[in-house]
Amino acid sequence: MDHLLGRKVKHDIINAYGATVLPARTVITSDELAVLINHKISLDSIVIDSTIYEEDTESMAVLKQTVDASKELIESIRSSRKIPVIEIRKEILPVIHHIAMKDNIFHLFEMVRAKDDYTYQHNIGVGVLSTLIGRWMNFSEPELANLSLAATLHDIGKVKIPDEILNKPGKLTDAEYELVKKHTIFGYEMLRETQGISHRIALVALQHHEREDGKGYPLGLLKPKIDPLSSIVAVADIFHAMSSKRPYHDPLPFHEIVSQMQRGRFGELDPRIISLFIENMIRRLIGKQVVLTDGRVGEVVYLNPHQLEAPLIKLEDEFIDLSRERSLQIREILVL
């Protein structure tokens, strides 16, 4: 039943007496569900409108092809230990830049969110998100090109980690975790030895798990020694990991992602980048349909300037101020 919440019905829904219960294109909320049940409408008979803008359909198809191309390139790197920089620049980066230009960032987030094949989708997702942040920071085109390439290759050292460890559904042993952490060093060494790769791009592979409070790895660096590109990729890496399906956890709810990222700016992550990312994301919530933690669907109509992550939500017959209703939060942004 919950899977219908927030979806649009494709056709008019008619009851047994020929009366229209719900007109076509109605968004199903808990109230609409109650109406359907009262009229004894079979929920299995409801046809959902799955129309997506043609541009999004094309973008998703191109993105899938790019993930497949990335998978082939990574498999070739795994066997040859050589990074085909020219192919990556020609086949992968133009698509990353195109997707990062999308106006609707919640469509963008949904497109790049890994649902399976996490390793390969993650590389592209972090590339897109980092490029998006770079645009928000007004990077020049050469800077943006460097950032996009660095972000796309940030995890390249994982080609030296066995798949059974990377895809292990349960908790890693201490020895397995120590091996996984070495992907940063492996990646740095591979990129440093690759022609056409700048030292800063290699540094991102080394530093994207470093944290400003010195509690990251592999070197425990403090903020002054962390390259700014590494700080951007760290934020994109964390957001994409939390919002994607991984072998050992499902995507986190929206409010939990925002909460964890907010906490990260108090010591772990660059507060300027975190603030920029969260504010640009939250400010685009106006007019969006969201699912609350109690399952109800509503529209964001006003942002609280003192608490952006707790906006005013309009439901069918009431308004809910999430800054006052502490028991309710945003679980999901609907991409309609």
Tab-separated table of N, CA and C in Angstrom, residues 13-169:
chain	number	residue	atom	x	y	z
A	13	ILE	N	-10.082	7.076	-11.905
A	13	ILE	CA	-10.450	5.848	-11.190
A	13	ILE	C	-11.953	5.904	-10.913
A	14	ILE	N	-12.671	4.906	-11.427
A	14	ILE	CA	-14.134	4.872	-11.370
A	14	ILE	C	-14.585	3.786	-10.398
A	15	ASN	N	-15.588	4.098	-9.589
A	15	ASN	CA	-16.099	3.067	-8.677
A	15	ASN	C	-17.158	2.200	-9.375
A	16	ALA	N	-17.721	1.282	-8.632
A	16	ALA	CA	-18.665	0.310	-9.209
A	16	ALA	C	-19.927	0.964	-9.755
A	17	TYR	N	-20.214	2.214	-9.346
A	17	TYR	CA	-21.432	2.906	-9.796
A	17	TYR	C	-21.146	3.896	-10.919
A	18	GLY	N	-19.895	3.887	-11.421
A	18	GLY	CA	-19.549	4.767	-12.539
A	18	GLY	C	-19.127	6.160	-12.135
A	19	ALA	N	-19.002	6.429	-10.844
A	19	ALA	CA	-18.579	7.757	-10.379
A	19	ALA	C	-17.055	7.829	-10.316
A	20	THR	N	-16.534	8.989	-10.667
A	20	THR	CA	-15.082	9.179	-10.607
A	20	THR	C	-14.650	9.360	-9.157
A	21	VAL	N	-13.821	8.462	-8.703
A	21	VAL	CA	-13.307	8.531	-7.328
A	21	VAL	C	-12.078	9.423	-7.269
A	22	LEU	N	-11.159	9.211	-8.200
A	22	LEU	CA	-9.974	10.055	-8.313
A	22	LEU	C	-9.752	10.391	-9.777
A	23	PRO	N	-9.589	11.677	-10.110
A	23	PRO	CA	-9.300	12.025	-11.507
A	23	PRO	C	-7.857	11.683	-11.876
A	24	ALA	N	-7.630	11.520	-13.174
A	24	ALA	CA	-6.274	11.236	-13.647
A	24	ALA	C	-5.305	12.299	-13.161
A	25	ARG	N	-4.056	11.888	-12.925
A	25	ARG	CA	-2.934	12.745	-12.499
A	25	ARG	C	-3.038	13.178	-11.036
A	26	THR	N	-3.986	12.584	-10.276
A	26	THR	CA	-4.043	12.880	-8.843
A	26	THR	C	-2.851	12.233	-8.133
A	27	VAL	N	-2.220	12.996	-7.231
A	27	VAL	CA	-1.146	12.442	-6.410
A	27	VAL	C	-1.775	11.706	-5.233
A	28	ILE	N	-1.374	10.461	-5.029
A	28	ILE	CA	-1.974	9.642	-3.976
A	28	ILE	C	-1.337	9.954	-2.634
A	29	THR	N	-2.152	10.440	-1.703
A	29	THR	CA	-1.730	10.635	-0.324
A	29	THR	C	-2.473	9.618	0.547
A	30	SER	N	-2.272	9.687	1.850
A	30	SER	CA	-2.975	8.757	2.743
A	30	SER	C	-4.492	8.967	2.662
A	31	ASP	N	-4.913	10.212	2.421
A	31	ASP	CA	-6.349	10.486	2.301
A	31	ASP	C	-6.933	9.804	1.062
A	32	GLU	N	-6.206	9.909	-0.071
A	32	GLU	CA	-6.669	9.261	-1.300
A	32	GLU	C	-6.724	7.747	-1.127
A	33	LEU	N	-5.748	7.208	-0.422
A	33	LEU	CA	-5.755	5.762	-0.162
A	33	LEU	C	-7.020	5.362	0.606
A	34	ALA	N	-7.368	6.180	1.593
A	34	ALA	CA	-8.569	5.885	2.389
A	34	ALA	C	-9.815	5.914	1.506
A	35	VAL	N	-9.886	6.879	0.586
A	35	VAL	CA	-11.024	6.971	-0.338
A	35	VAL	C	-11.105	5.725	-1.207
A	36	LEU	N	-9.961	5.309	-1.737
A	36	LEU	CA	-9.935	4.119	-2.593
A	36	LEU	C	-10.415	2.882	-1.839
A	37	ILE	N	-9.960	2.752	-0.608
A	37	ILE	CA	-10.351	1.594	0.208
A	37	ILE	C	-11.843	1.647	0.527
A	38	ASN	N	-12.349	2.853	0.848
A	38	ASN	CA	-13.776	2.994	1.166
A	38	ASN	C	-14.659	2.636	-0.025
A	39	HIS	N	-14.172	2.907	-1.220
A	39	HIS	CA	-14.947	2.605	-2.432
A	39	HIS	C	-14.650	1.202	-2.964
A	40	LYS	N	-13.879	0.452	-2.160
A	40	LYS	CA	-13.556	-0.931	-2.506
A	40	LYS	C	-12.864	-1.049	-3.874
A	41	ILE	N	-11.954	-0.083	-4.129
A	41	ILE	CA	-11.158	-0.119	-5.361
A	41	ILE	C	-9.951	-1.018	-5.122
A	42	SER	N	-9.734	-1.977	-5.995
A	42	SER	CA	-8.561	-2.849	-5.859
A	42	SER	C	-7.293	-2.038	-6.117
A	43	LEU	N	-6.405	-1.996	-5.127
A	43	LEU	CA	-5.170	-1.224	-5.279
A	43	LEU	C	-4.275	-1.807	-6.366
A	44	ASP	N	-4.414	-3.100	-6.594
A	44	ASP	CA	-3.609	-3.745	-7.642
A	44	ASP	C	-4.042	-3.306	-9.045
A	45	SER	N	-5.246	-2.761	-9.161
A	45	SER	CA	-5.771	-2.383	-10.479
A	45	SER	C	-5.366	-0.960	-10.869
A	46	ILE	N	-4.754	-0.228	-9.939
A	46	ILE	CA	-4.429	1.177	-10.195
A	46	ILE	C	-3.216	1.268	-11.119
A	47	VAL	N	-3.365	2.034	-12.182
A	47	VAL	CA	-2.263	2.246	-13.123
A	47	VAL	C	-1.571	3.551	-12.757
A	48	ILE	N	-0.283	3.459	-12.458
A	48	ILE	CA	0.489	4.624	-12.058
A	48	ILE	C	1.051	5.327	-13.291
A	49	ASP	N	0.999	6.656	-13.271
A	49	ASP	CA	1.576	7.433	-14.371
A	49	ASP	C	3.093	7.470	-14.198
A	50	SER	N	3.772	6.773	-15.047
A	50	SER	CA	5.234	6.706	-14.954
A	50	SER	C	5.901	7.599	-15.990
A	51	THR	N	5.115	8.578	-16.511
A	51	THR	CA	5.677	9.468	-17.529
A	51	THR	C	6.855	10.247	-16.961
A	52	ILE	N	7.925	10.255	-17.700
A	52	ILE	CA	9.097	11.042	-17.334
A	52	ILE	C	9.406	11.943	-18.519
A	53	TYR	N	9.876	13.143	-18.230
A	53	TYR	CA	10.211	14.039	-19.330
A	53	TYR	C	11.179	13.346	-20.281
A	54	GLU	N	10.974	13.617	-21.582
A	54	GLU	CA	11.800	12.977	-22.606
A	54	GLU	C	13.280	13.237	-22.358
A	55	GLU	N	13.590	14.458	-21.935
A	55	GLU	CA	14.994	14.791	-21.666
A	55	GLU	C	15.562	13.907	-20.559
A	56	ASP	N	14.757	13.676	-19.500
A	56	ASP	CA	15.215	12.822	-18.401
A	56	ASP	C	15.411	11.389	-18.869
A	57	THR	N	14.497	10.915	-19.730
A	57	THR	CA	14.617	9.555	-20.242
A	57	THR	C	15.917	9.401	-21.019
A	58	GLU	N	16.194	10.374	-21.870
A	58	GLU	CA	17.431	10.329	-22.649
A	58	GLU	C	18.646	10.410	-21.744
A	59	SER	N	18.590	11.309	-20.744
A	59	SER	CA	19.721	11.463	-19.825
A	59	SER	C	19.980	10.181	-19.049
A	60	MET	N	18.902	9.515	-18.625
A	60	MET	CA	19.059	8.276	-17.869
A	60	MET	C	19.658	7.176	-18.732
A	61	ALA	N	19.243	7.149	-20.009
A	61	ALA	CA	19.801	6.144	-20.927
A	61	ALA	C	21.291	6.396	-21.144
A	62	VAL	N	21.652	7.659	-21.341
A	62	VAL	CA	23.069	8.011	-21.536
A	62	VAL	C	23.863	7.713	-20.273
A	63	LEU	N	23.259	8.007	-19.118
A	63	LEU	CA	23.947	7.750	-17.858
A	63	LEU	C	24.207	6.255	-17.677
A	64	LYS	N	23.226	5.434	-18.010
A	64	LYS	CA	23.409	3.983	-17.901
A	64	LYS	C	24.535	3.506	-18.817
A	65	GLN	N	24.551	4.040	-20.035
A	65	GLN	CA	25.631	3.679	-20.961
A	65	GLN	C	26.984	4.090	-20.398
A	66	THR	N	27.008	5.238	-19.729
A	66	THR	CA	28.265	5.735	-19.160
A	66	THR	C	28.725	4.865	-17.996
A	67	VAL	N	27.765	4.430	-17.168
A	67	VAL	CA	28.114	3.516	-16.071
A	67	VAL	C	28.670	2.212	-16.646
A	68	ASP	N	28.033	1.713	-17.711
A	68	ASP	CA	28.522	0.486	-18.355
A	68	ASP	C	29.930	0.690	-18.924
A	69	ALA	N	30.145	1.869	-19.549
A	69	ALA	CA	31.479	2.164	-20.092
A	69	ALA	C	32.498	2.265	-18.977
A	70	SER	N	32.082	2.875	-17.854
A	70	SER	CA	32.973	2.995	-16.701
A	70	SER	C	33.338	1.613	-16.163
A	71	LYS	N	32.340	0.720	-16.144
A	71	LYS	CA	32.587	-0.644	-15.666
A	71	LYS	C	33.626	-1.343	-16.541
A	72	GLU	N	33.489	-1.193	-17.860
A	72	GLU	CA	34.451	-1.814	-18.770
A	72	GLU	C	35.843	-1.235	-18.586
A	73	LEU	N	35.915	0.094	-18.422
A	73	LEU	CA	37.219	0.731	-18.237
A	73	LEU	C	37.881	0.282	-16.931
A	74	ILE	N	37.070	0.174	-15.888
A	74	ILE	CA	37.628	-0.248	-14.597
A	74	ILE	C	38.107	-1.693	-14.658
A	75	GLU	N	37.339	-2.536	-15.350
A	75	GLU	CA	37.777	-3.925	-15.495
A	75	GLU	C	39.085	-4.002	-16.289
A	76	SER	N	39.242	-3.120	-17.283
A	76	SER	CA	40.503	-3.108	-18.040
A	76	SER	C	41.650	-2.616	-17.158
A	77	ILE	N	41.348	-1.644	-16.276
A	77	ILE	CA	42.374	-1.148	-15.347
A	77	ILE	C	42.763	-2.246	-14.361
A	78	ARG	N	41.756	-3.027	-13.932
A	78	ARG	CA	42.022	-4.109	-12.978
A	78	ARG	C	43.028	-5.116	-13.543
A	79	SER	N	42.929	-5.375	-14.847
A	79	SER	CA	43.821	-6.373	-15.440
A	79	SER	C	45.144	-5.775	-15.919
A	80	SER	N	45.094	-4.531	-16.437
A	80	SER	CA	46.306	-3.947	-17.017
A	80	SER	C	47.075	-3.053	-16.053
A	81	ARG	N	46.361	-2.556	-14.993
A	81	ARG	CA	46.933	-1.600	-14.039
A	81	ARG	C	47.305	-0.282	-14.715
A	82	LYS	N	46.738	-0.022	-15.894
A	82	LYS	CA	46.972	1.238	-16.598
A	82	LYS	C	45.648	1.985	-16.732
A	83	ILE	N	45.682	3.288	-16.475
A	83	ILE	CA	44.463	4.099	-16.490
A	83	ILE	C	44.337	4.807	-17.836
A	84	PRO	N	43.291	4.498	-18.613
A	84	PRO	CA	43.111	5.102	-19.942
A	84	PRO	C	42.547	6.522	-19.835
A	85	VAL	N	43.394	7.471	-19.563
A	85	VAL	CA	42.959	8.845	-19.289
A	85	VAL	C	42.212	9.449	-20.473
A	86	ILE	N	42.710	9.221	-21.682
A	86	ILE	CA	42.076	9.822	-22.859
A	86	ILE	C	40.643	9.318	-23.012
A	87	GLU	N	40.443	8.006	-22.854
A	87	GLU	CA	39.096	7.443	-22.982
A	87	GLU	C	38.159	8.001	-21.910
A	88	ILE	N	38.665	8.146	-20.698
A	88	ILE	CA	37.837	8.675	-19.612
A	88	ILE	C	37.435	10.114	-19.907
A	89	ARG	N	38.386	10.905	-20.384
A	89	ARG	CA	38.081	12.304	-20.716
A	89	ARG	C	37.063	12.394	-21.857
A	90	LYS	N	37.140	11.499	-22.822
A	90	LYS	CA	36.275	11.563	-23.996
A	90	LYS	C	34.916	10.920	-23.769
A	91	GLU	N	34.864	9.798	-23.031
A	91	GLU	CA	33.635	9.020	-22.913
A	91	GLU	C	32.851	9.292	-21.635
A	92	ILE	N	33.560	9.593	-20.560
A	92	ILE	CA	32.904	9.701	-19.255
A	92	ILE	C	32.636	11.152	-18.850
A	93	LEU	N	33.650	11.997	-18.915
A	93	LEU	CA	33.521	13.356	-18.373
A	93	LEU	C	32.467	14.216	-19.071
A	94	PRO	N	32.288	14.134	-20.416
A	94	PRO	CA	31.230	14.960	-21.032
A	94	PRO	C	29.837	14.641	-20.482
A	95	VAL	N	29.570	13.363	-20.204
A	95	VAL	CA	28.261	12.982	-19.654
A	95	VAL	C	28.120	13.506	-18.226
A	96	ILE	N	29.182	13.405	-17.446
A	96	ILE	CA	29.161	13.917	-16.072
A	96	ILE	C	28.848	15.412	-16.072
A	97	HIS	N	29.468	16.159	-16.950
A	97	HIS	CA	29.225	17.601	-17.020
A	97	HIS	C	27.803	17.889	-17.484
A	98	HIS	N	27.282	17.095	-18.403
A	98	HIS	CA	25.915	17.289	-18.895
A	98	HIS	C	24.897	17.044	-17.783
A	99	ILE	N	25.041	15.948	-17.061
A	99	ILE	CA	24.097	15.622	-15.981
A	99	ILE	C	24.162	16.677	-14.878
A	100	ALA	N	25.368	17.168	-14.571
A	100	ALA	CA	25.541	18.149	-13.493
A	100	ALA	C	24.903	19.500	-13.828
A	101	MET	N	24.503	19.696	-15.101
A	101	MET	CA	23.867	20.952	-15.507
A	101	MET	C	22.359	20.938	-15.271
A	102	LYS	N	21.794	19.805	-14.873
A	102	LYS	CA	20.342	19.708	-14.727
A	102	LYS	C	19.814	20.702	-13.702
A	103	ASP	N	18.677	21.325	-14.032
A	103	ASP	CA	18.084	22.322	-13.136
A	103	ASP	C	17.473	21.673	-11.896
A	104	ASN	N	16.792	20.550	-12.088
A	104	ASN	CA	16.114	19.890	-10.966
A	104	ASN	C	17.099	18.945	-10.283
A	105	ILE	N	17.682	19.392	-9.191
A	105	ILE	CA	18.734	18.580	-8.565
A	105	ILE	C	18.172	17.317	-7.926
A	106	PHE	N	16.872	17.297	-7.607
A	106	PHE	CA	16.311	16.084	-7.018
A	106	PHE	C	16.134	15.007	-8.091
A	107	HIS	N	15.868	15.413	-9.331
A	107	HIS	CA	15.932	14.461	-10.445
A	107	HIS	C	17.364	13.973	-10.599
A	108	LEU	N	18.298	14.912	-10.503
A	108	LEU	CA	19.720	14.565	-10.627
A	108	LEU	C	20.116	13.548	-9.553
A	109	PHE	N	19.732	13.826	-8.299
A	109	PHE	CA	20.077	12.907	-7.201
A	109	PHE	C	19.513	11.518	-7.457
A	110	GLU	N	18.259	11.474	-7.934
A	110	GLU	CA	17.621	10.180	-8.188
A	110	GLU	C	18.325	9.444	-9.323
A	111	MET	N	18.746	10.188	-10.345
A	111	MET	CA	19.405	9.568	-11.487
A	111	MET	C	20.727	8.917	-11.099
A	112	VAL	N	21.504	9.602	-10.237
A	112	VAL	CA	22.853	9.093	-9.928
A	112	VAL	C	22.871	8.174	-8.708
A	113	ARG	N	21.728	8.093	-7.996
A	113	ARG	CA	21.700	7.245	-6.798
A	113	ARG	C	21.905	5.785	-7.187
A	114	ALA	N	22.865	5.145	-6.549
A	114	ALA	CA	23.157	3.745	-6.874
A	114	ALA	C	22.074	2.841	-6.307
A	115	LYS	N	21.523	1.988	-7.178
A	115	LYS	CA	20.496	1.031	-6.756
A	115	LYS	C	21.028	-0.398	-6.827
A	116	ASP	N	22.013	-0.624	-7.670
A	116	ASP	CA	22.729	-1.893	-7.750
A	116	ASP	C	24.087	-1.574	-8.372
A	117	ASP	N	24.965	-2.560	-8.438
A	117	ASP	CA	26.286	-2.317	-9.025
A	117	ASP	C	26.922	-1.077	-8.407
A	118	TYR	N	26.903	-0.998	-7.086
A	118	TYR	CA	27.275	0.230	-6.364
A	118	TYR	C	28.635	0.783	-6.786
A	119	THR	N	29.644	-0.076	-6.884
A	119	THR	CA	31.010	0.400	-7.142
A	119	THR	C	31.072	1.271	-8.386
A	120	TYR	N	30.440	0.835	-9.466
A	120	TYR	CA	30.542	1.558	-10.733
A	120	TYR	C	29.635	2.779	-10.756
A	121	GLN	N	28.444	2.668	-10.198
A	121	GLN	CA	27.551	3.821	-10.142
A	121	GLN	C	28.087	4.889	-9.200
A	122	HIS	N	28.794	4.455	-8.166
A	122	HIS	CA	29.342	5.399	-7.188
A	122	HIS	C	30.371	6.321	-7.839
A	123	ASN	N	31.228	5.782	-8.687
A	123	ASN	CA	32.250	6.609	-9.332
A	123	ASN	C	31.604	7.726	-10.146
A	124	ILE	N	30.572	7.377	-10.922
A	124	ILE	CA	29.889	8.374	-11.752
A	124	ILE	C	29.104	9.343	-10.867
A	125	GLY	N	28.425	8.824	-9.859
A	125	GLY	CA	27.637	9.673	-8.968
A	125	GLY	C	28.479	10.713	-8.261
A	126	VAL	N	29.616	10.295	-7.739
A	126	VAL	CA	30.505	11.239	-7.043
A	126	VAL	C	31.078	12.245	-8.040
A	127	GLY	N	31.333	11.797	-9.274
A	127	GLY	CA	31.794	12.722	-10.307
A	127	GLY	C	30.765	13.805	-10.581
A	128	VAL	N	29.499	13.404	-10.724
A	128	VAL	CA	28.421	14.369	-10.995
A	128	VAL	C	28.230	15.322	-9.820
A	129	LEU	N	28.148	14.783	-8.596
A	129	LEU	CA	27.898	15.615	-7.417
A	129	LEU	C	29.047	16.580	-7.155
A	130	SER	N	30.271	16.127	-7.342
A	130	SER	CA	31.420	17.011	-7.150
A	130	SER	C	31.414	18.134	-8.182
A	131	THR	N	31.071	17.798	-9.427
A	131	THR	CA	30.991	18.805	-10.488
A	131	THR	C	29.910	19.827	-10.171
A	132	LEU	N	28.773	19.350	-9.634
A	132	LEU	CA	27.694	20.242	-9.228
A	132	LEU	C	28.191	21.220	-8.158
A	133	ILE	N	28.892	20.706	-7.160
A	133	ILE	CA	29.429	21.571	-6.098
A	133	ILE	C	30.432	22.567	-6.682
A	134	GLY	N	31.288	22.098	-7.582
A	134	GLY	CA	32.251	22.991	-8.219
A	134	GLY	C	31.577	24.128	-8.959
A	135	ARG	N	30.455	23.833	-9.621
A	135	ARG	CA	29.695	24.897	-10.310
A	135	ARG	C	29.152	25.887	-9.300
A	136	TRP	N	28.603	25.381	-8.199
A	136	TRP	CA	28.090	26.275	-7.159
A	136	TRP	C	29.195	27.139	-6.562
A	137	MET	N	30.436	26.654	-6.603
A	137	MET	CA	31.572	27.409	-6.078
A	137	MET	C	32.220	28.281	-7.157
A	138	ASN	N	31.574	28.354	-8.325
A	138	ASN	CA	32.037	29.199	-9.435
A	138	ASN	C	33.439	28.843	-9.915
A	139	PHE	N	33.719	27.549	-9.997
A	139	PHE	CA	35.005	27.102	-10.527
A	139	PHE	C	35.116	27.500	-12.007
A	140	SER	N	36.335	27.797	-12.431
A	140	SER	CA	36.587	28.001	-13.851
A	140	SER	C	36.481	26.654	-14.560
A	141	GLU	N	36.361	26.671	-15.881
A	141	GLU	CA	36.247	25.418	-16.623
A	141	GLU	C	37.462	24.500	-16.432
A	142	PRO	N	38.711	25.030	-16.464
A	142	PRO	CA	39.865	24.143	-16.200
A	142	PRO	C	39.830	23.533	-14.799
A	143	GLU	N	39.431	24.337	-13.792
A	143	GLU	CA	39.325	23.808	-12.423
A	143	GLU	C	38.253	22.721	-12.349
A	144	LEU	N	37.138	22.984	-13.032
A	144	LEU	CA	36.029	22.041	-13.014
A	144	LEU	C	36.424	20.721	-13.679
A	145	ALA	N	37.169	20.811	-14.769
A	145	ALA	CA	37.624	19.602	-15.467
A	145	ALA	C	38.529	18.771	-14.562
A	146	ASN	N	39.416	19.447	-13.835
A	146	ASN	CA	40.299	18.745	-12.887
A	146	ASN	C	39.491	18.066	-11.788
A	147	LEU	N	38.518	18.807	-11.236
A	147	LEU	CA	37.682	18.274	-10.155
A	147	LEU	C	36.882	17.066	-10.645
A	148	SER	N	36.273	17.167	-11.816
A	148	SER	CA	35.451	16.071	-12.347
A	148	SER	C	36.273	14.804	-12.535
A	149	LEU	N	37.469	14.953	-13.084
A	149	LEU	CA	38.321	13.786	-13.305
A	149	LEU	C	38.773	13.192	-11.977
A	150	ALA	N	39.164	14.068	-11.050
A	150	ALA	CA	39.614	13.590	-9.736
A	150	ALA	C	38.495	12.842	-9.017
A	151	ALA	N	37.279	13.385	-9.073
A	151	ALA	CA	36.140	12.758	-8.390
A	151	ALA	C	35.794	11.415	-9.009
A	152	THR	N	35.842	11.344	-10.330
A	152	THR	CA	35.503	10.099	-11.021
A	152	THR	C	36.524	9.000	-10.718
A	153	LEU	N	37.767	9.399	-10.455
A	153	LEU	CA	38.840	8.423	-10.197
A	153	LEU	C	39.184	8.298	-8.708
A	154	HIS	N	38.372	8.892	-7.842
A	154	HIS	CA	38.761	8.944	-6.421
A	154	HIS	C	38.921	7.563	-5.799
A	155	ASP	N	38.151	6.576	-6.263
A	155	ASP	CA	38.190	5.228	-5.677
A	155	ASP	C	38.942	4.226	-6.552
A	156	ILE	N	39.745	4.709	-7.489
A	156	ILE	CA	40.365	3.810	-8.449
A	156	ILE	C	41.249	2.756	-7.779
A	157	GLY	N	41.762	3.070	-6.605
A	157	GLY	CA	42.601	2.105	-5.886
A	157	GLY	C	41.858	0.852	-5.465
A	158	LYS	N	40.516	0.880	-5.519
A	158	LYS	CA	39.730	-0.298	-5.137
A	158	LYS	C	39.868	-1.436	-6.139
A	159	VAL	N	40.455	-1.159	-7.309
A	159	VAL	CA	40.682	-2.260	-8.257
A	159	VAL	C	41.657	-3.281	-7.672
A	160	LYS	N	42.387	-2.889	-6.635
A	160	LYS	CA	43.341	-3.802	-5.999
A	160	LYS	C	42.752	-4.483	-4.765
A	161	ILE	N	41.472	-4.225	-4.484
A	161	ILE	CA	40.790	-4.855	-3.351
A	161	ILE	C	39.872	-5.942	-3.897
A	162	PRO	N	39.901	-7.147	-3.340
A	162	PRO	CA	39.026	-8.227	-3.830
A	162	PRO	C	37.537	-7.851	-3.763
A	163	ASP	N	36.788	-8.231	-4.801
A	163	ASP	CA	35.355	-7.927	-4.852
A	163	ASP	C	34.589	-8.513	-3.673
A	164	GLU	N	35.017	-9.682	-3.211
A	164	GLU	CA	34.268	-10.306	-2.106
A	164	GLU	C	34.360	-9.486	-0.823
A	165	ILE	N	35.390	-8.653	-0.712
A	165	ILE	CA	35.493	-7.749	0.439
A	165	ILE	C	34.682	-6.487	0.179
A	166	LEU	N	34.821	-5.915	-1.018
A	166	LEU	CA	34.095	-4.688	-1.348
A	166	LEU	C	32.583	-4.892	-1.286
A	167	ASN	N	32.116	-6.069	-1.682
A	167	ASN	CA	30.675	-6.336	-1.746
A	167	ASN	C	30.165	-7.167	-0.581
A	168	LYS	N	30.956	-7.309	0.451
A	168	LYS	CA	30.552	-8.113	1.610
A	168	LYS	C	29.338	-7.485	2.286
A	169	PRO	N	28.243	-8.227	2.457
A	169	PRO	CA	27.034	-7.655	3.039
A	169	PRO	C	27.125	-7.419	4.547
